[in-house]
Amino acid sequence: MNIAAEQHAGQVPVTILRLQGDLDGSNYLDLIAAAKEAYQGGAKCLLIDLSGVPYMSSAGLVALHSAVLLL
């Protein structure tokens, strides 16, 4: 899985994490780490683009839930 982070400035700045590939037990910690990094970098609004994720296991749901709890 690849994770690309983008910053979009507008009335409300948004950090976008674009995921490519399967999100499962082998890489869910990468998403949690990317969300933590964005939060520590000052992100208040986070958008996780899952359009490039063909498969997500329950570990992927854990990663999404963890990202929500960070914010």
Coordinates of N, CA and C in Angstrom, one line a residue, residues 13-56:
P13 N -8.3 24.4 6.3 CA -7.2 23.6 5.7 C -7.5 22.1 5.9
V14 N -7.2 21.3 4.9 CA -7.5 19.9 5.0 C -6.3 19.1 4.5
T15 N -5.9 18.1 5.3 CA -4.9 17.1 4.9 C -5.5 15.9 4.3
I16 N -5.1 15.6 3.1 CA -5.6 14.4 2.4 C -4.6 13.3 2.4
L17 N -5.0 12.1 2.8 CA -4.2 10.9 2.7 C -4.8 10.1 1.6
R18 N -4.1 9.9 0.5 CA -4.5 9.1 -0.6 C -3.9 7.7 -0.5
L19 N -4.7 6.7 -0.4 CA -4.2 5.3 -0.3 C -4.4 4.6 -1.6
Q20 N -3.3 3.8 -1.9 CA -3.3 2.9 -3.1 C -3.0 1.5 -2.7
G21 N -3.8 0.6 -3.0 CA -3.5 -0.8 -2.6 C -4.4 -1.3 -1.5
D22 N -4.2 -2.6 -1.2 CA -5.0 -3.2 -0.1 C -4.6 -2.7 1.2
L23 N -5.6 -2.5 2.1 CA -5.4 -2.1 3.5 C -5.8 -3.3 4.4
D24 N -4.7 -3.9 4.9 CA -5.0 -5.1 5.7 C -4.0 -5.2 6.9
G25 N -3.9 -6.4 7.5 CA -3.1 -6.6 8.6 C -1.6 -6.3 8.4
S26 N -1.2 -6.4 7.2 CA 0.3 -6.2 6.9 C 0.7 -4.8 6.8
N27 N -0.3 -3.8 6.8 CA 0.1 -2.4 6.6 C -0.8 -1.4 7.3
Y28 N -1.7 -1.9 8.1 CA -2.6 -0.9 8.8 C -1.9 0.0 9.7
L29 N -0.8 -0.4 10.3 CA 0.0 0.4 11.2 C 0.6 1.6 10.4
D30 N 0.8 1.4 9.1 CA 1.4 2.5 8.3 C 0.4 3.7 8.2
L31 N -0.9 3.3 8.1 CA -2.0 4.3 8.0 C -2.1 5.1 9.4
I32 N -2.0 4.3 10.4 CA -2.0 4.9 11.8 C -0.8 5.9 11.9
A33 N 0.3 5.5 11.5 CA 1.5 6.3 11.6 C 1.4 7.6 10.7
A34 N 0.8 7.4 9.5 CA 0.6 8.6 8.6 C -0.4 9.6 9.3
A35 N -1.4 9.1 9.9 CA -2.4 9.9 10.6 C -1.8 10.6 11.7
K36 N -0.9 9.9 12.5 CA -0.2 10.6 13.6 C 0.7 11.6 13.2
E37 N 1.4 11.4 12.1 CA 2.3 12.3 11.5 C 1.6 13.6 11.1
A38 N 0.5 13.4 10.4 CA -0.3 14.6 10.0 C -0.8 15.4 11.2
Y39 N -1.3 14.7 12.2 CA -1.8 15.4 13.4 C -0.7 16.1 14.1
Q40 N 0.5 15.5 14.2 CA 1.6 16.2 14.9 C 2.1 17.3 14.0
G41 N 1.8 17.3 12.7 CA 2.2 18.4 11.8 C 1.2 19.5 11.8
G42 N 0.1 19.4 12.6 CA -0.8 20.5 12.8 C -2.2 20.2 12.1
A43 N -2.4 19.1 11.5 CA -3.6 18.8 10.8 C -4.8 18.8 11.8
K44 N -5.9 19.5 11.5 CA -7.1 19.4 12.3 C -8.2 18.7 11.5
C45 N -8.2 18.8 10.2 CA -9.1 18.1 9.4 C -8.4 17.1 8.5
L46 N -8.8 15.9 8.5 CA -8.2 14.8 7.8 C -9.2 14.1 6.9
L47 N -8.8 14.0 5.6 CA -9.6 13.3 4.6 C -8.8 12.1 4.2
I48 N -9.4 10.9 4.3 CA -8.7 9.7 3.9 C -9.4 9.2 2.6
D49 N -8.7 9.3 1.5 CA -9.2 8.9 0.2 C -9.0 7.4 0.0
L50 N -10.1 6.6 0.0 CA -10.0 5.2 -0.1 C -10.4 4.7 -1.6
S51 N -10.4 5.7 -2.5 CA -10.8 5.3 -3.9 C -9.9 4.3 -4.5
G52 N -8.6 4.3 -4.1 CA -7.6 3.4 -4.6 C -7.4 2.1 -3.8
V53 N -8.3 1.8 -2.9 CA -8.2 0.7 -2.0 C -9.3 -0.4 -2.5
P54 N -8.8 -1.4 -3.2 CA -9.8 -2.4 -3.6 C -10.2 -3.4 -2.5
Y55 N -9.4 -3.5 -1.5 CA -9.8 -4.5 -0.4 C -9.3 -3.9 0.9
M56 N -10.2 -4.0 1.9 CA -9.9 -3.6 3.3 C -10.4 -4.7 4.3

